[in-house]
Every structure is written in structure tokens, then in C-alpha cells.
Coordinates of C-alpha atoms in Angstrom, one line a residue:
M1 CA 0.0 0.1 0.1
S2 CA 1.5 3.3 -1.0
P3 CA 1.7 6.0 1.6
G4 CA -0.7 9.0 1.5
P5 CA 0.1 12.5 0.7
K6 CA 2.4 14.2 3.2
P7 CA 0.5 16.7 5.6
S8 CA 2.8 19.6 4.4
L9 CA 1.9 18.9 0.6
L10 CA -1.8 19.0 1.7
L11 CA -1.3 22.2 3.4
A12 CA 0.4 23.8 0.4
L13 CA -2.5 22.8 -1.8
A14 CA -4.9 24.3 0.5
L15 CA -3.3 27.5 0.5
V16 CA -3.2 27.9 -3.3
P17 CA -6.7 29.1 -3.8
G18 CA -6.3 31.6 -1.0
L19 CA -3.1 32.9 -2.7
A20 CA -4.8 33.0 -5.9
G21 CA -7.8 35.2 -4.4
C22 CA -5.3 37.8 -3.2
A23 CA -5.0 39.4 -6.5
A24 CA -8.6 39.7 -7.1
S25 CA -9.5 41.0 -3.8
R26 CA -8.1 44.4 -4.9
L27 CA -11.4 44.9 -7.0
D28 CA -12.9 46.3 -3.9
H29 CA -10.8 49.3 -4.2
A30 CA -12.6 50.2 -7.5
P31 CA -15.9 52.0 -7.7
D32 CA -19.0 49.8 -6.9
A33 CA -20.8 50.3 -10.1
P34 CA -20.4 52.3 -13.5
D35 CA -23.4 54.4 -12.7
R36 CA -22.9 55.2 -9.1
P37 CA -20.4 57.9 -7.6
W38 CA -17.0 56.7 -6.1
R39 CA -16.7 57.7 -2.6
P40 CA -13.0 57.4 -1.7
A41 CA -11.7 57.1 1.7
T42 CA -9.8 60.4 2.9
S43 CA -7.6 61.5 5.6
A44 CA -8.3 64.4 8.1
T45 CA -6.9 66.7 5.6
G46 CA -9.0 65.4 2.6
E47 CA -6.1 63.6 0.9
I48 CA -7.4 60.5 -0.9
L49 CA -6.1 57.2 0.6
P50 CA -5.7 53.8 -1.1
G51 CA -8.2 51.2 -0.2
P52 CA -11.8 50.4 -0.5
P53 CA -14.2 53.2 -0.8
A54 CA -15.8 55.0 2.3
D55 CA -18.5 53.3 4.1
A56 CA -22.2 54.2 3.0
T57 CA -22.6 56.5 5.9
A58 CA -19.9 59.0 4.5
P59 CA -21.7 62.1 2.9
D60 CA -22.5 61.6 -0.8
E61 CA -20.9 64.5 -2.8
G62 CA -21.9 62.9 -6.3
Y63 CA -19.3 63.1 -8.9
V64 CA -17.4 65.6 -7.1
L65 CA -13.8 64.7 -5.6
P66 CA -12.9 65.6 -2.1
A67 CA -10.7 68.5 -1.9
N68 CA -7.2 68.0 -0.5
R69 CA -6.5 70.8 1.8
T70 CA -2.7 70.3 1.6
L71 CA -2.8 71.2 -2.0
A72 CA -5.0 74.3 -1.6
T73 CA -1.9 76.6 -1.8
L74 CA -1.0 79.0 -4.5
P75 CA 2.7 79.1 -5.8
E76 CA 4.8 82.0 -4.3
P77 CA 4.4 85.2 -6.5
P78 CA 7.5 86.7 -7.9
R79 CA 9.0 89.8 -6.6
I80 CA 7.4 92.6 -8.4
D81 CA 8.0 96.2 -7.5
P82 CA 4.4 97.8 -7.3
A83 CA 5.9 101.1 -7.9
K84 CA 7.4 100.2 -11.2
T85 CA 6.1 100.2 -14.5
Y86 CA 7.5 97.1 -16.5
G87 CA 8.3 97.6 -20.0
L88 CA 8.9 94.6 -22.5
A89 CA 12.5 94.1 -21.6
D90 CA 11.5 94.0 -17.9
L91 CA 8.9 91.6 -18.6
I92 CA 11.3 89.3 -20.6
D93 CA 13.7 89.4 -17.6
L94 CA 10.9 88.4 -15.4
A95 CA 10.0 85.6 -17.7
E96 CA 13.5 84.3 -18.0
A97 CA 13.8 84.1 -14.2
H98 CA 10.5 82.3 -13.6
N99 CA 9.5 80.4 -16.8
P100 CA 10.0 76.6 -16.4
E101 CA 11.0 76.1 -20.0
T102 CA 14.4 77.9 -19.7
R103 CA 15.1 75.9 -16.5
I104 CA 14.2 72.6 -18.4
A105 CA 16.4 73.5 -21.4
W106 CA 19.3 74.5 -18.9
N107 CA 18.8 71.1 -17.1
A108 CA 18.9 69.3 -20.5
A109 CA 22.2 71.1 -21.3
R110 CA 23.9 70.1 -18.1
D111 CA 22.6 66.4 -18.5
T112 CA 24.2 66.4 -21.9
A113 CA 27.4 67.9 -20.5
L114 CA 27.6 65.3 -17.8
A115 CA 27.2 62.6 -20.4
A116 CA 30.2 64.0 -22.3
G117 CA 32.2 63.8 -19.0
I118 CA 31.2 60.1 -18.7
A119 CA 32.3 59.3 -22.2
R120 CA 35.8 60.8 -21.6
S121 CA 36.2 58.5 -18.6
T122 CA 36.8 55.6 -21.0
Y123 CA 40.4 56.7 -21.5
L124 CA 41.2 56.1 -18.0
P125 CA 41.8 52.8 -16.4
R126 CA 39.3 51.0 -14.2
L127 CA 40.4 50.1 -10.7
T128 CA 38.4 47.6 -8.5
A129 CA 39.0 46.6 -5.0
T130 CA 37.2 43.5 -3.8
A131 CA 37.2 41.8 -0.3
L132 CA 35.6 38.6 0.6
G133 CA 35.5 36.6 3.9
G134 CA 33.9 33.4 4.8
Y135 CA 33.4 30.8 7.5
Q136 CA 32.2 27.2 7.3
A137 CA 31.6 24.7 10.2
A138 CA 30.9 21.0 10.1
H139 CA 30.1 18.2 12.8
G140 CA 30.2 14.5 12.1
H141 CA 29.9 11.3 14.0
G142 CA 30.7 7.7 13.1
S143 CA 30.7 4.2 14.6
T144 CA 31.6 0.7 14.1
P145 CA 30.8 -2.4 16.4
G146 CA 32.7 -1.3 19.5
I147 CA 34.1 1.8 18.3
G148 CA 32.6 5.4 18.2
A149 CA 34.2 8.6 16.9
S150 CA 32.8 12.1 16.3
G151 CA 34.7 15.2 14.9
D152 CA 34.2 19.1 14.5
D153 CA 35.6 20.7 11.2
S154 CA 35.7 24.6 10.6
F155 CA 37.0 26.7 7.9
S156 CA 37.7 30.4 7.7
G157 CA 39.3 32.7 5.3
T158 CA 39.6 36.2 3.6
V159 CA 40.4 37.1 0.2
S160 CA 41.3 40.7 -0.7
A161 CA 42.0 41.6 -4.5
L162 CA 42.9 44.8 -6.5
S163 CA 42.1 44.6 -10.2
L164 CA 43.0 47.0 -13.1
Q165 CA 41.6 47.1 -16.5
W166 CA 42.9 49.6 -19.1
L167 CA 42.0 49.8 -22.8
L168 CA 45.0 51.1 -24.6
F169 CA 44.0 51.2 -28.2
D170 CA 40.8 50.9 -30.1
F171 CA 41.4 52.4 -33.6
G172 CA 39.5 55.7 -32.6
Q173 CA 36.2 54.3 -31.3
R174 CA 36.5 56.2 -28.1
K175 CA 37.5 59.3 -29.8
A176 CA 34.5 59.2 -32.2
I177 CA 32.1 58.4 -29.3
I178 CA 33.4 61.5 -27.5
E179 CA 33.1 63.6 -30.6
S180 CA 29.5 62.4 -30.9
V181 CA 28.6 63.3 -27.3
D182 CA 30.4 66.7 -27.5
Q183 CA 28.2 67.4 -30.7
A184 CA 25.3 66.4 -28.6
T185 CA 26.2 69.0 -25.9
I186 CA 26.4 71.7 -28.5
V187 CA 22.9 70.6 -29.8
A188 CA 21.8 70.8 -26.2
N189 CA 23.2 74.4 -25.6
I190 CA 21.9 75.5 -28.9
G191 CA 18.3 74.2 -27.6
F192 CA 18.9 76.3 -24.4
T193 CA 19.5 79.4 -26.6
A194 CA 16.5 78.6 -28.7
A195 CA 14.3 78.1 -25.6
H196 CA 15.1 81.7 -24.6
Q197 CA 14.6 83.1 -28.2
R198 CA 11.2 81.2 -28.2
L199 CA 10.4 82.5 -24.7
I200 CA 11.3 86.2 -25.7
H201 CA 9.1 85.8 -28.9
A202 CA 6.3 84.4 -26.9
V203 CA 6.5 87.2 -24.4
S204 CA 6.9 89.9 -27.1
L205 CA 3.8 88.7 -29.0
A206 CA 1.7 88.5 -25.7
F207 CA 2.9 92.0 -24.8
Y208 CA 1.9 93.3 -28.2
A209 CA -1.4 91.6 -28.1
Y210 CA -2.1 93.1 -24.7
S211 CA -1.2 96.6 -25.9
A212 CA -3.6 96.2 -28.7
A213 CA -6.2 95.0 -26.4
R214 CA -5.7 97.9 -24.0
A215 CA -5.6 100.3 -27.0
R216 CA -9.0 98.7 -28.2
S217 CA -10.3 99.3 -24.8
D218 CA -9.2 102.9 -24.7
N219 CA -10.7 103.4 -28.2
A220 CA -13.9 102.0 -26.9
T221 CA -13.8 104.3 -24.0
R222 CA -13.2 107.4 -26.3
S223 CA -16.0 106.1 -28.4
L224 CA -18.3 106.1 -25.6
D225 CA -17.3 109.7 -24.9
D226 CA -18.0 110.6 -28.4
A227 CA -21.5 108.8 -28.4
R228 CA -22.3 110.8 -25.1
A229 CA -21.3 114.0 -27.0
V230 CA -23.7 113.1 -29.9
Q231 CA -26.4 112.3 -27.3
A232 CA -26.0 115.6 -25.6
A233 CA -26.0 117.3 -28.9
A234 CA -29.2 115.5 -29.8
Q235 CA -30.9 116.4 -26.6
A236 CA -29.8 120.0 -27.0
R237 CA -31.3 120.2 -30.5
F238 CA -34.3 118.7 -29.1
D239 CA -34.6 121.2 -26.3
R240 CA -34.2 124.2 -28.9
G241 CA -37.1 122.5 -30.8
I242 CA -35.0 121.8 -34.0
G243 CA -34.5 118.2 -33.0
T244 CA -36.7 115.0 -33.0
V245 CA -37.4 112.3 -30.3
I246 CA -36.3 109.7 -32.8
E247 CA -32.9 111.5 -33.0
V248 CA -32.4 111.4 -29.2
A249 CA -33.5 107.9 -29.1
Q250 CA -31.0 107.0 -31.8
A251 CA -28.3 108.8 -29.9
K252 CA -29.2 107.0 -26.7
Q253 CA -29.2 103.7 -28.4
A254 CA -25.6 104.4 -29.8
T255 CA -24.5 105.5 -26.3
A256 CA -25.7 102.0 -25.0
Q257 CA -24.1 100.2 -27.7
A258 CA -20.7 102.1 -27.2
H259 CA -20.9 101.3 -23.4
L260 CA -21.4 97.6 -24.1
A261 CA -18.6 97.6 -26.5
Q262 CA -16.5 99.3 -23.8
V263 CA -17.4 96.7 -21.3
Q264 CA -16.6 93.9 -23.7
A265 CA -13.2 95.5 -24.6
A266 CA -12.3 95.8 -21.0
G267 CA -13.0 92.0 -20.4
L268 CA -10.8 91.2 -23.5
T269 CA -8.1 93.3 -22.1
Q270 CA -8.0 91.4 -18.9
D271 CA -7.9 88.0 -20.9
A272 CA -5.0 89.4 -22.8
Y273 CA -3.3 90.4 -19.5
V274 CA -3.7 86.8 -18.0
G275 CA -2.3 85.4 -21.5
L276 CA 0.7 87.7 -21.0
L277 CA 1.5 86.3 -17.5
A278 CA 1.0 82.7 -18.8
A279 CA 3.5 83.6 -21.6
M280 CA 5.9 84.7 -18.8
G281 CA 5.2 81.8 -16.6
L282 CA 3.7 83.7 -13.9
P283 CA 0.6 83.0 -11.7
P284 CA -2.6 84.5 -13.2
L285 CA -3.2 86.6 -10.1
A286 CA 0.1 88.5 -10.3
R287 CA -0.4 92.3 -10.6
I288 CA 2.1 94.1 -12.7
A289 CA 2.0 97.6 -14.0
I290 CA 2.7 97.3 -17.7
A291 CA 4.0 100.0 -19.9
D292 CA 2.5 100.8 -23.4
A293 CA 4.0 99.8 -26.5
D294 CA 3.2 103.1 -28.3
G295 CA 6.8 104.5 -27.9
R296 CA 8.3 101.8 -30.2
N297 CA 9.0 103.3 -33.6
L298 CA 7.9 101.5 -36.8
S299 CA 10.1 102.2 -39.9
P300 CA 10.0 100.7 -43.3
A301 CA 13.7 99.9 -42.8
L302 CA 12.6 97.1 -40.4
A303 CA 11.9 94.9 -43.6
N304 CA 15.3 94.8 -45.5
D305 CA 16.2 92.9 -48.7
V306 CA 15.2 89.4 -48.1
E307 CA 18.1 87.7 -49.9
K308 CA 20.5 89.9 -47.6
I309 CA 18.4 88.6 -44.5
I310 CA 18.5 85.0 -45.6
T311 CA 22.4 85.1 -46.2
E312 CA 23.0 86.5 -42.7
A313 CA 20.5 84.2 -41.0
I314 CA 21.2 80.7 -42.7
G315 CA 24.1 80.2 -40.5
R316 CA 22.7 81.5 -37.3
R317 CA 19.3 80.0 -36.9
P318 CA 19.5 77.7 -33.8
D319 CA 17.6 74.8 -35.7
I320 CA 20.2 74.9 -38.5
L321 CA 23.2 75.0 -36.2
A322 CA 21.5 72.1 -34.2
A323 CA 21.0 70.1 -37.3
Y324 CA 24.5 70.6 -38.3
S325 CA 25.8 69.4 -34.9
S326 CA 23.5 66.4 -35.2
L327 CA 25.0 65.6 -38.6
K328 CA 28.5 65.7 -37.2
A329 CA 27.5 63.4 -34.2
S330 CA 26.0 61.0 -36.8
I331 CA 29.3 60.9 -38.7
A332 CA 31.2 60.2 -35.5
N333 CA 28.8 57.5 -34.5
E334 CA 29.3 55.9 -37.8
S335 CA 33.2 55.9 -37.2
A336 CA 32.6 54.3 -34.0
A337 CA 30.6 51.5 -35.5
K338 CA 33.3 50.9 -38.0
A339 CA 35.8 50.6 -35.2
E340 CA 33.8 47.7 -33.8
F341 CA 35.2 45.6 -36.6
L342 CA 38.8 46.2 -35.5
P343 CA 40.8 44.7 -32.7
K344 CA 41.4 46.3 -29.4
F345 CA 44.6 46.4 -27.2
F346 CA 44.4 46.3 -23.4
V347 CA 46.2 45.6 -20.2
S348 CA 45.0 44.1 -17.1
A349 CA 46.7 43.6 -13.7
N350 CA 45.4 41.6 -10.5
A351 CA 46.8 41.6 -7.1
A352 CA 45.3 39.4 -4.4
Y353 CA 46.1 38.4 -0.7
S354 CA 44.2 35.5 0.9
T355 CA 44.4 33.9 4.3
G356 CA 42.7 30.7 5.6
D357 CA 42.9 28.1 8.2
L358 CA 41.4 24.7 8.8
S359 CA 40.9 23.3 12.2
I360 CA 39.8 19.8 12.9
T361 CA 39.0 18.5 16.7
G362 CA 38.2 14.7 17.1
V363 CA 38.1 12.1 19.8
P364 CA 41.3 10.7 21.2
A365 CA 43.4 8.6 18.8
I366 CA 42.6 5.0 18.2
G367 CA 45.9 4.2 16.5
P368 CA 49.4 5.2 17.7
D369 CA 50.1 7.4 14.8
Q370 CA 46.8 9.6 14.8
S371 CA 46.8 13.0 16.4
P372 CA 43.7 14.0 18.1
T373 CA 43.7 17.6 16.8
L374 CA 44.8 18.9 13.3
N375 CA 45.3 22.6 12.6
V376 CA 46.1 23.8 9.0
S377 CA 46.5 27.5 8.2
N378 CA 47.3 29.1 4.7
R379 CA 48.4 32.6 3.5
R380 CA 49.1 33.6 0.0
L381 CA 50.0 36.7 -2.0
G382 CA 49.9 36.9 -5.8
A383 CA 50.0 39.3 -8.5
T384 CA 49.2 39.1 -12.3
I385 CA 49.8 41.4 -15.2
L386 CA 48.4 40.6 -18.5
G387 CA 48.5 42.3 -21.9
G388 CA 46.5 41.2 -24.9
V389 CA 44.3 41.9 -27.9
T390 CA 40.8 41.1 -28.7
F391 CA 39.6 40.7 -32.2
P392 CA 35.8 40.1 -32.9
L393 CA 35.3 37.2 -35.2
F394 CA 31.5 36.4 -35.3
D395 CA 28.5 38.0 -33.7
G396 CA 25.6 37.1 -35.8
G397 CA 25.6 40.2 -37.9
R398 CA 25.1 42.5 -34.9
R399 CA 28.0 45.0 -35.8
Q400 CA 27.1 45.0 -39.5
A401 CA 23.5 45.9 -38.6
A402 CA 24.9 48.6 -36.2
L403 CA 26.9 50.1 -39.0
D404 CA 24.1 50.1 -41.3
Q405 CA 22.0 51.9 -38.7
A406 CA 24.8 54.4 -38.3
R407 CA 24.9 55.0 -42.1
T408 CA 21.1 55.5 -42.3
R409 CA 21.3 57.9 -39.3
T410 CA 24.0 59.9 -41.0
D411 CA 21.9 60.1 -44.1
T412 CA 19.0 61.1 -42.3
A413 CA 20.8 63.9 -40.5
R414 CA 22.1 65.2 -43.6
L415 CA 18.6 65.4 -45.2
A416 CA 17.3 67.0 -41.9
L417 CA 20.0 69.7 -42.4
D418 CA 18.9 70.4 -45.9
R419 CA 15.3 70.5 -44.7
A420 CA 16.0 72.8 -42.0
K421 CA 17.6 75.3 -44.5
D422 CA 14.7 75.0 -46.8
D423 CA 12.2 75.6 -43.9
A424 CA 14.2 78.5 -42.7
V425 CA 14.3 80.2 -46.1
R426 CA 10.5 79.9 -46.3
E427 CA 9.9 81.2 -42.9
I428 CA 12.2 84.1 -43.4
V429 CA 10.5 85.0 -46.7
M430 CA 7.0 84.7 -45.2
A431 CA 8.0 86.8 -42.0
N432 CA 9.5 89.3 -44.1
N433 CA 6.5 89.6 -46.4
A434 CA 4.2 89.7 -43.3
L435 CA 6.3 92.5 -41.9
R436 CA 6.2 94.6 -45.3
T437 CA 2.5 94.0 -45.3
S438 CA 1.9 95.1 -41.7
L439 CA 4.1 98.2 -42.1
A440 CA 2.0 99.4 -45.1
A441 CA -1.2 98.6 -43.4
H442 CA -0.3 100.7 -40.5
E443 CA 0.7 103.6 -42.7
A444 CA -2.6 103.3 -44.5
A445 CA -4.6 102.9 -41.1
G446 CA -2.9 106.1 -40.0
E447 CA -4.2 107.9 -42.7
L448 CA -7.8 106.5 -42.4
R449 CA -7.8 107.3 -38.6
S450 CA -6.8 111.0 -39.3
S451 CA -9.5 111.2 -42.1
A452 CA -11.9 109.7 -39.8
Q453 CA -11.3 111.9 -37.0
T454 CA -11.6 115.0 -39.2
T455 CA -14.8 113.8 -40.7
F456 CA -16.4 113.1 -37.3
D457 CA -15.2 116.5 -35.8
A458 CA -16.7 118.4 -38.7
M459 CA -20.1 116.6 -38.7
L460 CA -20.5 116.9 -35.0
A461 CA -19.8 120.6 -35.0
A462 CA -22.3 120.9 -37.8
Y463 CA -24.8 118.8 -36.1
R464 CA -24.6 121.0 -33.1
S465 CA -25.1 124.0 -35.2
G466 CA -28.2 122.6 -36.6
V467 CA -27.0 121.0 -39.8
G468 CA -27.1 117.4 -40.7
S469 CA -28.7 114.4 -39.0
A470 CA -28.0 112.4 -36.0
T471 CA -27.8 109.2 -38.2
E472 CA -24.9 110.8 -40.1
V473 CA -23.0 111.8 -37.1
L474 CA -23.4 108.3 -35.5
I475 CA -22.2 106.7 -38.7
A476 CA -19.0 108.9 -38.6
E477 CA -18.5 108.1 -34.9
R478 CA -18.8 104.4 -35.6
Q479 CA -16.4 104.9 -38.6
L480 CA -13.9 106.7 -36.2
L481 CA -14.0 103.8 -33.8
E482 CA -13.2 101.3 -36.5
A483 CA -10.5 103.5 -37.8
R484 CA -9.0 103.7 -34.2
T485 CA -9.3 100.0 -33.8
V486 CA -7.6 99.2 -37.1
L487 CA -4.8 101.4 -36.4
S488 CA -4.0 99.9 -33.0
D489 CA -4.4 96.5 -34.4
A490 CA -2.1 97.3 -37.3
R491 CA 0.5 98.8 -35.0
S492 CA 0.5 95.5 -32.9
A493 CA 0.6 93.5 -36.0
A494 CA 3.6 95.2 -37.3
L495 CA 5.5 94.9 -34.1
S496 CA 4.5 91.2 -33.9
A497 CA 5.8 90.6 -37.4
A498 CA 9.1 92.3 -36.5
A499 CA 9.6 90.1 -33.6
S500 CA 8.6 87.0 -35.7
L501 CA 11.1 88.1 -38.4
A502 CA 13.9 88.5 -35.8
L503 CA 13.1 84.9 -34.5
A504 CA 13.0 83.4 -37.9
T505 CA 16.5 84.9 -38.6
G506 CA 17.8 83.7 -35.3
A507 CA 18.6 87.3 -34.3
L508 CA 16.0 87.5 -31.4
G509 CA 18.3 87.5 -28.3
T510 CA 16.9 90.6 -26.4
A511 CA 13.7 92.4 -26.4
P512 CA 12.8 93.7 -29.9
G513 CA 14.1 97.1 -30.3
R514 CA 16.7 96.7 -27.5
P515 CA 20.4 96.6 -27.9
P516 CA 21.8 93.2 -27.7
G517 CA 23.6 92.3 -24.3
S518 CA 21.8 95.3 -22.6
L519 CA 19.4 93.0 -20.6
A520 CA 20.2 92.4 -17.1
G521 CA 19.3 89.5 -14.8
P522 CA 19.2 85.8 -15.2
G523 CA 18.7 84.1 -18.6
G524 CA 22.2 83.0 -19.4
R525 CA 22.7 85.6 -22.1

């Protein structure tokens, strides 16, 4: 009869279903049903805790998550002088100090620089120290009829080793790798500069957009004043008996419309202000007194000959410089892949010191030649120096595949450089055209505003004198508002186009209109 299963085996089999159920038991941490709110368990501060949902007695907030009071804090606002009016250059300084994009680019450049240092360490030898210690003990007992014997054995020892490995010559593989990471460092540093240029451009556009919104708000306020003047003139004509109720009603309607437009323009101005803060990387509740952009000159000389612009910019744009460095890095990686087919010469050294002892304690000797105790000790010091060469013979095509990859990446990098040049030329041409168009539009808008102002002033004066109708005056007032708005928008568009052209040419290193190098403060310029 075969023996039955052992109790330990039966216990293990009984535990298997329970262990399998442990994974499925986490389902109770999920919501109870697809159409019922999830009520998570929370701490005293409202933090959501892992585990099953709260019990049914907890308040039901519907599909609203509990508020974590530890997160209900706003970021610390930047240091802003409340008595200072910040111009564009000052705003860019603040942005470069607080916008996380520039710091992310800075960290990326530092990380790549550290990688270049790691690559250079391959020229140095590798020195390793190792220490080992061990102990082993054993006890045994044996007997024969009339004789019994027992013994204790123990072993202990230590090994200390110092190893050196030094690659002496590899046919330029390490040099090629270092060249590749050095070019990657240049790419990262170019990215750091490009991040600042993009930030300056974004802040400049947001600043001009805010200035245009504020100008539209000012124009709406002036339009409201003009509408009230027309309403007062209509009322005065009616009081003198030369006006009609309809004219007064039309004037009141125009005043109400002007007031609505003024309220809407003020709201859009506030939105543009928040957008400017967002471009700077500042919290939306920050309060900054911002200067106007009206002091910036607009000259046709801002749009130069496009061929001259392209010639000066083609070797300065960050994307082209980065593409060129990436091509050089790919060429270096291709050289490193070729070196994998060649032998490598190295030297290796090792020094070791070991100690050990063996002790055996037994029963008294049975024979006359046996000693009851045996002690053995051992110490050894050794050193080895090796020089050699390794030559790869077969690796299943790995090196050839890696070389083919490197050649493909080099070709791709060369094509990327050509594409970057084409894209740069196209962007510069379009930005220059946009600047020329916006400058011409600004000049035409200035003439339009001047003519509309003259027309409205003349018609309002005539209307007050009893000549003309309220409808004609209101139309002139509306046209004047449109002319003012077109002029402010054209100015903002021209300034934005100038900043975009500077970005497209890679020359946007400071605030537009400010001499290079004059910006103080953080930013790495």
C-alpha cells in the first residue's frame, strides 16, 4: 500500500486558492458600479487614501472629488515692484527668471554635458577593489561495532583583491564616441539658446497683443465719450425745438452700444493680461503695472532685402546649427560603429592576498600514529599582469547591422539639415512679407484714422449748429472707432511681425528694439 500525501503537501495545496484570491481582492478598491459615484476614503486633511471606498454613512458628494487641503495653496508670487512700470525688456527678464521652459532647457544642457564627461572617462583605467570573507563549520559522528568517533571541522578565510583594466588602443572608437557626445552637448546648448529665443518671442507677442487689447479698450472708452457727446447734442437740439425724439432715441441707443463695447473690450483686455502672464510663466493673479507699446518706432527699414536677410540668417538659426551638429554626431557614431570591426589592445593587472585556516577536533586517537587535533593554516599573496588583444570574429551580424543603422542615421541627419535650411528660407520670406504688409497696413490705417477723425469732428460741429442728421453723425462716430481700432491692431501686428522676423532669422536675443547684451538679470545671455 503506497503512503498517502504528506501533511505539508496537503497544506500547500490548500493555500493555493487563497493565494490566488489575493490578486482579485483589490477589486473592492474600484468604484462599486459604473453608474454610481466613487466615494474614496480620505484623511483628516482630505487626501485620498488607497483602499476600499468609504462606508455608506459618508456624505455623498456625487461626482465631485474631495478637496485636498494640503494642495489648496498658490505658488509663491515673484518679486514685483508695485511702484515700477514694467516695459517689454523688464517683462522678458521676469519671464527668463520664472518660466520653467528655460530651466528645463538648462537642465537638459547640463545633463548632456555630464554625459560628455562620462564618455571621456573611458580613456582612464578601471580600478576595482574586492574583499571577501567566509566561515564554514561542520560536525560529524561515525561508529563501528565497539568503536565510536565524532569530529568538528571549521574553515575560515579572507581574500582581498585589487584589479586594474585599461583599454590602450581601439582604433579611434572612443574618440568617435566622445566627438558624438560633444556634438550632442552643442545641440543641447543650442536648444537652451533657442528656448530663450522662443520665450522672448512668446512674451513679445503676448505683450503686443495686450497693448492692442488695451488700445481697443481705450478706443472704446473714447467712442463712448463721443457717443455721449452726440447724445448731448441731440438732446440740446431737441430742447431748442429743432431736433426730434427719434434722433434722441438713436443717440441713446448708440451710447448704450458704445457702453457695451467698452465693457466687452475691458474684459478682452483682462484676458490678454492673463495671457501675457501665462507666456511669462507667472501666476494669473500676479499684479504688474505694464508700460504701453506706443513708444516703439515703426520704420520701413525694418523690412530689409530678403536675400540679404537669408544670407545673414542661414548660419545663425538655432535649428540649422543644431541640425549641423547632429550631422557631425551621426558621422562620429558611424566611425565608432566601423571601429567595432577592428581589434582592441588592453592591459589587465590583478593583485590578491588570501588567508585561511582549517581546524579539526576529534576524539582521542585510536591508533598510535593518529593525532587528536589537526590545525592547518594558509596565507597567499599573488599578482598578475596581462596584456592582450581582442578581435571580434562572429556576432551574428550585430556589428554590420549597427553600422548600417549608423549610416542610415547619417543620411537622415544630412537630409534633416537640408530640410532645416529650406524651412528657414521659407519662414524668413514669409515673415519678411508679413512685416512689409503690416508696415504698409499701419501707414494706411494712420491715414484712415486721421480722415475719420476730421470727418467726425466736422459733422459733430455741424450737427450742433443745426446742420445734418444724428444718423450721419453716429455713422461717422462708428467709422472713427473702427479706424482707431484698425490703427491699433495694425501697430500691434507690425510689432509682432518684426519680432517674428527676428525669431526667424535667429537674431531675437533681446527684447525687440533693445540693443543686444543690454538685458540684465538671469537668463544666461
